Amino acid sequence: MRGPANAAIVRIRELVERRAARIEAAIPHGWRQAAARAKARAEKHLELRVVVSLLIAGTLGWAFAELTDAVLEHETHAFDREVLLALREPGNPSNPLGPRWMHEVGRDITGLGGFTVLTLLTTATLGYLWIRRQHRAAWVLLAGVFGAALTSRLLKRVFDRPRPELVPYTTEVYSASFPSGHATMSAATYLVLGLMLAHVHQGRRVRAYIVTVSVLVALLVGVSRVYMGVHWPTDVLAGWALGALWAIVVWTLAHRRGPRRHPRQAPAAR
């Protein structure tokens, strides 16, 4: 039975190849040239995007290294103290600036970078990507989030910088100060999510809007940590640099092999 079956497979393959050759020959020469040029432009655009991403990642890495060196040399104390006190009522550092409702807003915003919110958001997104059969995107998200979390925890133990004692805390804290875990995780998570969403849209305005919102959320989370008195400003700056660096590197490595593609449609439910 194997002989006739193999022969049938060979005949079907030859038939498919002949049909494909006929279809390709029927395509006008100009169309084939246009497709080749479009492919070349896509590859060139990919290379440029990778180069720009690596330049940004290098700049972020340099910024993190400079901040780390300045913190270890105790060169940032005056700056940290001035910014932290500027967000407190003059003569009464126990109260943040602004009305009482603003204090609640600060706690709500800082929760966007907390373990619970980011875990729920990441889990929900992973489930959605898996249902849509976007397995590669799911692994990218997982690598970005868990890699940033592990790096942040390790660096906190290495530097072991004390929390600010200049003002009373308005929320509970359980770890060292440098770098800010909320700033790191919010930058890594929201930037990876933003880049993933922007990746499947064609419109430049839509992509710019998505990335801008992602960056804005990460910035607000970091600012809220200083506003609530649980981090020095340089903790947050380092966290932003570290989280953004991790997100860009993971994203670039995950998409370095090919141009942007739209997600494959999942089969309709029966």
CSV table of C-alpha atoms in Angstrom, one decimal:
chain,number,residue,atom,x,y,z
A,1,MET,CA,0.0,0.0,0.0
A,2,ARG,CA,2.9,2.3,0.6
A,3,GLY,CA,3.9,2.3,-3.1
A,4,PRO,CA,0.6,3.5,-4.5
A,5,ALA,CA,0.1,6.0,-1.7
A,6,ASN,CA,3.6,7.5,-2.2
A,7,ALA,CA,3.0,7.8,-5.9
A,8,ALA,CA,-0.3,9.5,-5.3
A,9,ILE,CA,1.4,12.0,-3.0
A,10,VAL,CA,4.1,12.7,-5.6
A,11,ARG,CA,1.4,13.3,-8.3
A,12,ILE,CA,-0.5,15.7,-6.0
A,13,ARG,CA,2.6,17.6,-5.2
A,14,GLU,CA,3.6,17.9,-8.8
A,15,LEU,CA,0.1,19.1,-9.7
A,16,VAL,CA,0.2,21.8,-6.9
A,17,GLU,CA,3.6,23.0,-8.1
A,18,ARG,CA,2.4,23.3,-11.7
A,19,ARG,CA,-0.7,25.2,-10.7
A,20,ALA,CA,1.4,27.5,-8.5
A,21,ALA,CA,3.8,28.1,-11.4
A,22,ARG,CA,0.9,28.9,-13.7
A,23,ILE,CA,-0.5,31.4,-11.2
A,24,GLU,CA,2.8,33.1,-10.7
A,25,ALA,CA,3.3,33.3,-14.5
A,26,ALA,CA,-0.1,34.9,-14.8
A,27,ILE,CA,0.8,37.7,-12.4
A,28,PRO,CA,1.9,40.8,-14.4
A,29,HIS,CA,5.6,41.4,-14.3
A,30,GLY,CA,5.1,44.9,-12.9
A,31,TRP,CA,3.1,43.5,-9.9
A,32,ARG,CA,5.9,41.0,-9.2
A,33,GLN,CA,8.5,43.8,-9.2
A,34,ALA,CA,6.3,45.9,-6.9
A,35,ALA,CA,6.0,43.0,-4.5
A,36,ALA,CA,9.7,42.5,-4.5
A,37,ARG,CA,10.3,46.3,-3.8
A,38,ALA,CA,7.7,46.2,-1.0
A,39,LYS,CA,9.5,43.2,0.5
A,40,ALA,CA,12.9,45.0,0.3
A,41,ARG,CA,11.4,48.1,1.9
A,42,ALA,CA,9.9,46.0,4.7
A,43,GLU,CA,13.3,44.3,5.4
A,44,LYS,CA,15.0,47.7,5.4
A,45,HIS,CA,12.4,49.2,7.7
A,46,LEU,CA,12.9,46.2,10.1
A,47,GLU,CA,16.7,46.7,10.1
A,48,LEU,CA,16.3,50.4,10.8
A,49,ARG,CA,13.8,49.7,13.6
A,50,VAL,CA,16.1,47.2,15.2
A,51,VAL,CA,19.0,49.7,15.1
A,52,VAL,CA,16.9,52.5,16.6
A,53,SER,CA,15.6,50.2,19.3
A,54,LEU,CA,19.2,49.1,20.2
A,55,LEU,CA,20.3,52.8,20.3
A,56,ILE,CA,17.5,53.6,22.7
A,57,ALA,CA,18.3,50.5,24.8
A,58,GLY,CA,21.9,51.6,25.0
A,59,THR,CA,20.9,55.0,26.1
A,60,LEU,CA,18.7,53.6,28.8
A,61,GLY,CA,21.4,51.3,30.0
A,62,TRP,CA,23.9,54.2,30.2
A,63,ALA,CA,21.4,56.2,32.2
A,64,PHE,CA,20.8,53.4,34.6
A,65,ALA,CA,24.5,52.9,35.1
A,66,GLU,CA,25.1,56.6,35.7
A,67,LEU,CA,22.2,56.8,38.2
A,68,THR,CA,23.5,53.7,40.0
A,69,ASP,CA,27.0,55.2,40.2
A,70,ALA,CA,25.7,58.5,41.5
A,71,VAL,CA,23.5,56.8,44.2
A,72,LEU,CA,26.4,54.6,45.4
A,73,GLU,CA,28.6,57.7,45.6
A,74,HIS,CA,25.9,59.6,47.6
A,75,GLU,CA,25.8,62.3,45.0
A,76,THR,CA,22.0,62.4,44.7
A,77,HIS,CA,21.0,63.1,48.3
A,78,ALA,CA,20.5,66.9,47.8
A,79,PHE,CA,18.4,66.4,44.7
A,80,ASP,CA,16.3,63.6,46.2
A,81,ARG,CA,15.7,65.6,49.3
A,82,GLU,CA,14.7,68.7,47.5
A,83,VAL,CA,12.2,66.9,45.1
A,84,LEU,CA,10.7,64.9,47.9
A,85,LEU,CA,10.1,67.9,50.2
A,86,ALA,CA,8.7,69.9,47.2
A,87,LEU,CA,5.8,67.5,47.1
A,88,ARG,CA,5.0,68.0,50.8
A,89,GLU,CA,3.2,70.9,52.5
A,90,PRO,CA,5.7,73.5,53.7
A,91,GLY,CA,6.5,73.1,57.4
A,92,ASN,CA,4.4,69.9,57.5
A,93,PRO,CA,6.2,67.1,55.6
A,94,SER,CA,3.7,64.5,56.9
A,95,ASN,CA,1.1,65.7,54.4
A,96,PRO,CA,1.5,65.6,50.6
A,97,LEU,CA,0.6,68.6,48.6
A,98,GLY,CA,-3.0,69.0,47.4
A,99,PRO,CA,-6.5,68.3,48.8
A,100,ARG,CA,-7.4,65.0,50.5
A,101,TRP,CA,-8.9,63.6,47.3
A,102,MET,CA,-5.5,63.9,45.6
A,103,HIS,CA,-4.0,61.7,48.2
A,104,GLU,CA,-6.6,59.0,47.2
A,105,VAL,CA,-5.8,59.6,43.6
A,106,GLY,CA,-2.1,59.0,44.4
A,107,ARG,CA,-2.9,55.7,46.1
A,108,ASP,CA,-5.1,54.6,43.2
A,109,ILE,CA,-2.5,55.4,40.6
A,110,THR,CA,0.3,53.6,42.5
A,111,GLY,CA,-1.9,50.5,42.6
A,112,LEU,CA,-1.6,50.3,38.8
A,113,GLY,CA,2.0,49.3,39.3
A,114,GLY,CA,1.4,46.9,42.1
A,115,PHE,CA,1.8,43.2,42.1
A,116,THR,CA,-2.0,42.4,42.2
A,117,VAL,CA,-3.0,44.7,39.3
A,118,LEU,CA,0.0,43.7,37.1
A,119,THR,CA,-0.6,40.0,37.7
A,120,LEU,CA,-4.2,40.2,36.8
A,121,LEU,CA,-3.5,42.3,33.7
A,122,THR,CA,-0.7,40.0,32.6
A,123,THR,CA,-2.8,36.8,33.2
A,124,ALA,CA,-5.8,38.2,31.3
A,125,THR,CA,-3.6,39.3,28.4
A,126,LEU,CA,-1.9,35.9,28.3
A,127,GLY,CA,-5.2,34.1,28.2
A,128,TYR,CA,-6.4,36.3,25.4
A,129,LEU,CA,-3.2,35.8,23.3
A,130,TRP,CA,-3.4,32.0,23.9
A,131,ILE,CA,-7.0,31.9,22.7
A,132,ARG,CA,-6.0,33.9,19.6
A,133,ARG,CA,-3.2,31.5,19.0
A,134,GLN,CA,-0.6,34.2,19.4
A,135,HIS,CA,1.7,32.0,21.3
A,136,ARG,CA,4.9,33.9,20.4
A,137,ALA,CA,3.4,37.2,21.6
A,138,ALA,CA,2.4,35.4,24.9
A,139,TRP,CA,5.9,34.2,25.5
A,140,VAL,CA,7.2,37.7,24.8
A,141,LEU,CA,4.9,39.2,27.4
A,142,LEU,CA,5.8,36.5,29.9
A,143,ALA,CA,9.5,37.1,29.4
A,144,GLY,CA,9.2,40.8,29.7
A,145,VAL,CA,7.2,40.8,32.9
A,146,PHE,CA,8.9,38.0,34.8
A,147,GLY,CA,12.3,39.0,33.6
A,148,ALA,CA,11.8,42.6,34.9
A,149,ALA,CA,10.4,41.3,38.2
A,150,LEU,CA,13.4,39.0,38.8
A,151,THR,CA,15.9,41.7,37.8
A,152,SER,CA,14.3,44.3,40.0
A,153,ARG,CA,14.3,42.0,43.1
A,154,LEU,CA,17.9,41.0,42.6
A,155,LEU,CA,19.1,44.6,42.2
A,156,LYS,CA,17.1,45.6,45.4
A,157,ARG,CA,19.0,43.0,47.3
A,158,VAL,CA,22.3,44.0,45.8
A,159,PHE,CA,22.0,47.7,46.5
A,160,ASP,CA,19.8,47.4,49.7
A,161,ARG,CA,19.1,51.2,49.7
A,162,PRO,CA,17.0,52.3,52.7
A,163,ARG,CA,13.6,53.8,52.1
A,164,PRO,CA,13.2,57.6,52.6
A,165,GLU,CA,12.9,58.6,56.3
A,166,LEU,CA,12.4,62.2,55.5
A,167,VAL,CA,8.6,62.0,55.3
A,168,PRO,CA,6.0,59.5,56.7
A,169,TYR,CA,4.8,56.8,54.4
A,170,THR,CA,1.3,56.8,53.1
A,171,THR,CA,1.3,53.1,52.1
A,172,GLU,CA,3.0,49.9,53.2
A,173,VAL,CA,6.4,48.9,51.9
A,174,TYR,CA,8.2,45.6,52.2
A,175,SER,CA,11.5,45.8,50.3
A,176,ALA,CA,14.5,48.0,49.7
A,177,SER,CA,14.3,51.3,47.8
A,178,PHE,CA,16.6,51.1,44.8
A,179,PRO,CA,15.4,50.7,42.1
A,180,SER,CA,11.7,51.3,42.4
A,181,GLY,CA,9.9,48.0,41.8
A,182,HIS,CA,6.7,49.8,40.9
A,183,ALA,CA,8.4,52.0,38.4
A,184,THR,CA,10.4,49.1,36.9
A,185,MET,CA,7.4,46.8,36.6
A,186,SER,CA,5.0,49.4,35.3
A,187,ALA,CA,7.5,50.5,32.6
A,188,ALA,CA,8.2,46.9,31.5
A,189,THR,CA,4.6,45.7,31.6
A,190,TYR,CA,2.8,48.6,30.1
A,191,LEU,CA,5.5,49.2,27.4
A,192,VAL,CA,5.5,45.6,26.3
A,193,LEU,CA,1.7,45.6,26.2
A,194,GLY,CA,1.7,48.9,24.3
A,195,LEU,CA,4.3,47.7,21.8
A,196,MET,CA,2.3,44.5,21.3
A,197,LEU,CA,-0.9,46.4,20.6
A,198,ALA,CA,0.9,48.9,18.3
A,199,HIS,CA,2.5,46.0,16.5
A,200,VAL,CA,-0.9,44.8,15.1
A,201,HIS,CA,-2.1,48.2,13.9
A,202,GLN,CA,-1.3,49.9,10.6
A,203,GLY,CA,-2.2,53.5,11.4
A,204,ARG,CA,0.7,55.6,12.7
A,205,ARG,CA,-1.6,57.7,14.8
A,206,VAL,CA,-3.1,54.7,16.5
A,207,ARG,CA,0.3,53.2,17.2
A,208,ALA,CA,1.6,56.5,18.5
A,209,TYR,CA,-1.5,56.9,20.7
A,210,ILE,CA,-1.1,53.4,22.2
A,211,VAL,CA,2.6,53.8,23.0
A,212,THR,CA,1.9,57.3,24.4
A,213,VAL,CA,-0.7,56.0,26.8
A,214,SER,CA,1.6,53.2,27.9
A,215,VAL,CA,4.4,55.6,28.6
A,216,LEU,CA,2.0,58.0,30.4
A,217,VAL,CA,0.7,55.2,32.8
A,218,ALA,CA,4.3,54.2,33.7
A,219,LEU,CA,5.3,57.8,34.4
A,220,LEU,CA,2.2,58.4,36.6
A,221,VAL,CA,3.0,55.3,38.6
A,222,GLY,CA,6.5,56.4,39.2
A,223,VAL,CA,5.5,59.9,40.2
A,224,SER,CA,2.9,58.6,42.6
A,225,ARG,CA,5.6,56.6,44.4
A,226,VAL,CA,7.6,59.8,45.1
A,227,TYR,CA,4.4,61.7,46.0
A,228,MET,CA,3.5,59.1,48.6
A,229,GLY,CA,7.0,59.3,50.1
A,230,VAL,CA,8.0,55.7,49.7
A,231,HIS,CA,10.8,56.3,47.1
A,232,TRP,CA,13.5,58.7,46.4
A,233,PRO,CA,13.2,60.3,43.0
A,234,THR,CA,16.4,58.6,41.8
A,235,ASP,CA,14.8,55.2,42.7
A,236,VAL,CA,12.0,55.9,40.3
A,237,LEU,CA,14.3,57.3,37.5
A,238,ALA,CA,16.4,54.1,37.7
A,239,GLY,CA,13.2,52.0,37.7
A,240,TRP,CA,11.9,53.7,34.6
A,241,ALA,CA,15.2,53.2,32.8
A,242,LEU,CA,15.5,49.6,33.8
A,243,GLY,CA,11.9,48.7,32.9
A,244,ALA,CA,12.0,50.4,29.6
A,245,LEU,CA,15.4,48.9,28.8
A,246,TRP,CA,14.0,45.4,29.5
A,247,ALA,CA,10.9,45.9,27.5
A,248,ILE,CA,12.8,47.3,24.4
A,249,VAL,CA,15.4,44.5,24.5
A,250,VAL,CA,12.9,41.7,24.8
A,251,TRP,CA,10.7,43.2,22.1
A,252,THR,CA,13.5,43.7,19.7
A,253,LEU,CA,14.9,40.2,20.2
A,254,ALA,CA,11.5,38.7,19.8
A,255,HIS,CA,10.8,40.5,16.5
A,256,ARG,CA,14.2,40.7,14.9
A,257,ARG,CA,13.5,37.9,12.3
A,258,GLY,CA,10.8,39.4,10.3
A,259,PRO,CA,8.6,42.4,9.5
A,260,ARG,CA,5.5,43.4,11.3
A,261,ARG,CA,2.6,40.9,10.8
A,262,HIS,CA,-1.0,41.1,11.7
A,263,PRO,CA,-2.4,38.5,14.1
A,264,ARG,CA,-3.7,35.3,12.6
A,265,GLN,CA,-7.4,35.0,12.8
A,266,ALA,CA,-8.6,32.2,15.1
A,267,PRO,CA,-11.1,29.7,13.7
A,268,ALA,CA,-14.7,30.6,14.3
A,269,ALA,CA,-16.4,28.8,17.2
A,270,ARG,CA,-18.9,26.1,16.2
